mmCIF file of C-alpha atoms in Angstrom:
data_model
loop_
_atom_site.group_PDB
_atom_site.id
_atom_site.type_symbol
_atom_site.label_atom_id
_atom_site.label_comp_id
_atom_site.label_asym_id
_atom_site.label_seq_id
_atom_site.Cartn_x
_atom_site.Cartn_y
_atom_site.Cartn_z
ATOM 1 C CA ALA O 1 0.000 0.000 0.000
ATOM 2 C CA ALA O 2 2.886 2.386 0.656
ATOM 3 C CA SER O 3 5.517 1.203 -1.822
ATOM 4 C CA PRO O 4 6.050 2.620 -5.298
ATOM 5 C CA ALA O 5 3.861 0.768 -7.833
ATOM 6 C CA PRO O 6 6.797 -0.653 -9.855
ATOM 7 C CA LEU O 7 8.316 -2.159 -6.710
ATOM 8 C CA TYR O 8 5.014 -3.736 -5.692
ATOM 9 C CA GLN O 9 4.507 -5.149 -9.196
ATOM 10 C CA ALA O 10 7.993 -6.685 -9.098
ATOM 11 C CA VAL O 11 7.375 -8.298 -5.701
ATOM 12 C CA LYS O 12 3.998 -9.606 -6.876
ATOM 13 C CA LYS O 13 5.531 -11.106 -10.022
ATOM 14 C CA MET O 14 8.412 -12.672 -8.106
ATOM 15 C CA ALA O 15 6.106 -14.248 -5.522
ATOM 16 C CA ASN O 16 3.676 -15.596 -8.099
ATOM 17 C CA ASP O 17 6.499 -16.938 -10.271
ATOM 18 C CA ALA O 18 8.037 -18.672 -7.254
ATOM 19 C CA ALA O 19 4.653 -20.174 -6.336
ATOM 20 C CA THR O 20 4.218 -21.449 -9.898
ATOM 21 C CA ASP O 21 7.672 -23.033 -9.752
ATOM 22 C CA ALA O 22 6.935 -24.626 -6.379
ATOM 23 C CA ARG O 23 3.622 -26.051 -7.583
ATOM 24 C CA ALA O 24 5.299 -27.405 -10.737
ATOM 25 C CA ARG O 25 7.674 -29.351 -8.496
ATOM 26 C CA ARG O 26 4.671 -30.808 -6.680
ATOM 27 C CA THR O 27 5.924 -29.551 -3.349
ATOM 28 C CA SER O 28 3.958 -30.330 -0.226
ATOM 29 C CA ALA O 29 4.967 -26.954 1.217
ATOM 30 C CA ARG O 30 2.105 -24.678 2.211
ATOM 31 C CA LEU O 31 2.567 -21.369 0.441
ATOM 32 C CA LEU O 32 1.842 -18.079 2.138
ATOM 33 C CA VAL O 33 2.221 -14.352 2.000
ATOM 34 C CA SER O 34 2.447 -12.106 5.024
ATOM 35 C CA VAL O 35 -0.245 -9.425 4.980
ATOM 36 C CA GLN O 36 -0.122 -6.280 7.069
ATOM 37 C CA VAL O 37 -2.900 -6.459 9.670
ATOM 38 C CA ASP O 38 -2.578 -2.775 10.493
ATOM 39 C CA VAL O 39 -3.180 -1.819 6.854
ATOM 40 C CA ALA O 40 -6.242 -4.078 6.710
ATOM 41 C CA TRP O 41 -7.585 -2.150 9.713
ATOM 42 C CA GLY O 42 -7.077 1.318 8.199
ATOM 43 C CA ALA O 43 -3.734 2.289 9.753
ATOM 44 C CA LEU O 44 -2.532 4.097 6.629
ATOM 45 C CA THR O 45 -5.719 6.113 6.377
ATOM 46 C CA GLY O 46 -5.947 6.700 10.120
ATOM 47 C CA THR O 47 -9.560 5.515 10.178
ATOM 48 C CA GLY O 48 -9.214 2.301 12.168
ATOM 49 C CA VAL O 49 -11.940 0.936 9.879
ATOM 50 C CA TYR O 50 -11.520 -2.547 8.464
ATOM 51 C CA THR O 51 -10.836 -2.465 4.724
ATOM 52 C CA GLY O 52 -9.669 -6.055 4.443
ATOM 53 C CA ILE O 53 -7.143 -7.928 2.351
ATOM 54 C CA GLY O 54 -9.006 -8.213 -0.941
ATOM 55 C CA ASP O 55 -6.056 -6.854 -2.914
ATOM 56 C CA ASP O 56 -3.697 -9.362 -1.290
ATOM 57 C CA LEU O 57 -6.037 -12.258 -2.045
ATOM 58 C CA ARG O 58 -6.320 -11.157 -5.661
ATOM 59 C CA ASP O 59 -2.600 -10.438 -6.112
ATOM 60 C CA PHE O 60 -1.359 -13.620 -4.396
ATOM 61 C CA PRO O 61 -3.976 -16.276 -5.238
ATOM 62 C CA PHE O 62 -1.595 -19.131 -4.451
ATOM 63 C CA MET O 63 -1.822 -18.594 -0.678
ATOM 64 C CA ASP O 64 -2.632 -21.728 1.293
ATOM 65 C CA VAL O 65 -2.141 -19.873 4.582
ATOM 66 C CA VAL O 66 -2.358 -16.168 5.361
ATOM 67 C CA GLY O 67 0.616 -14.851 7.308
ATOM 68 C CA LEU O 68 -0.195 -11.975 9.654
ATOM 69 C CA SER O 69 2.176 -9.129 10.387
ATOM 70 C CA SER O 70 1.376 -6.262 12.731
ATOM 71 C CA TYR O 71 3.193 -3.479 14.472
ATOM 72 C CA PRO O 72 2.771 -2.453 18.091
ATOM 73 C CA TYR O 73 1.060 0.833 17.234
ATOM 74 C CA LEU O 74 -2.316 -0.949 17.067
ATOM 75 C CA SER O 75 -3.623 0.539 13.814
ATOM 76 C CA GLY O 76 -4.417 3.825 15.485
ATOM 77 C CA PHE O 77 -6.470 2.373 18.327
ATOM 78 C CA ALA O 78 -5.768 4.618 21.312
ATOM 79 C CA GLN O 79 -5.841 1.777 23.845
ATOM 80 C CA PRO O 80 -5.306 -1.966 23.384
ATOM 81 C CA GLU O 81 -8.772 -2.644 24.788
ATOM 82 C CA ASN O 82 -10.244 -0.619 21.900
ATOM 83 C CA MET O 83 -9.009 -3.178 19.392
ATOM 84 C CA PRO O 84 -11.704 -5.486 18.068
ATOM 85 C CA VAL O 85 -11.478 -9.023 19.427
ATOM 86 C CA THR O 86 -11.429 -10.123 15.776
ATOM 87 C CA TYR O 87 -8.300 -8.057 15.017
ATOM 88 C CA TYR O 88 -6.441 -11.094 13.655
ATOM 89 C CA SER O 89 -9.160 -13.687 13.111
ATOM 90 C CA ARG O 90 -11.215 -11.498 10.771
ATOM 91 C CA ILE O 91 -8.463 -11.678 8.163
ATOM 92 C CA GLY O 92 -8.390 -15.476 8.204
ATOM 93 C CA ALA O 93 -12.175 -15.550 8.010
ATOM 94 C CA GLU O 94 -12.162 -13.163 5.039
ATOM 95 C CA ALA O 95 -9.588 -15.312 3.261
ATOM 96 C CA GLY O 96 -11.304 -18.575 4.148
ATOM 97 C CA LYS O 97 -7.846 -19.936 4.947
ATOM 98 C CA PRO O 98 -5.809 -20.665 8.046
ATOM 99 C CA ALA O 99 -3.933 -17.650 9.381
ATOM 100 C CA MET O 100 -0.887 -17.431 11.601
ATOM 101 C CA VAL O 101 0.981 -14.547 13.184
ATOM 102 C CA LEU O 102 4.445 -14.295 11.636
ATOM 103 C CA GLU O 103 5.707 -10.867 12.640
ATOM 104 C CA GLY O 104 4.917 -8.614 15.551
ATOM 105 C CA GLY O 105 6.899 -5.385 15.281
#
């Protein structure tokens, strides 16, 4: 969401090409991409409103698992108790795939 478009396109191509190669080798590895939870919850816009990971699902359709990355600034929520209890689980539910926390600022 914050990177220059050519950089994002290059990362998207590289990841999809690697997934195609892995699938061609009939790997049993579960493929994933780490999505930014804070961005899904409106951190870049400052709204704290859930916008989801639709772009990630479209751009990286090979995902078997959704990796979750978040930073300790809580997407603009003033207090930890203001965070929705579905802060992480909503992303997995949207994707219809297992989700796991990979990075935590």
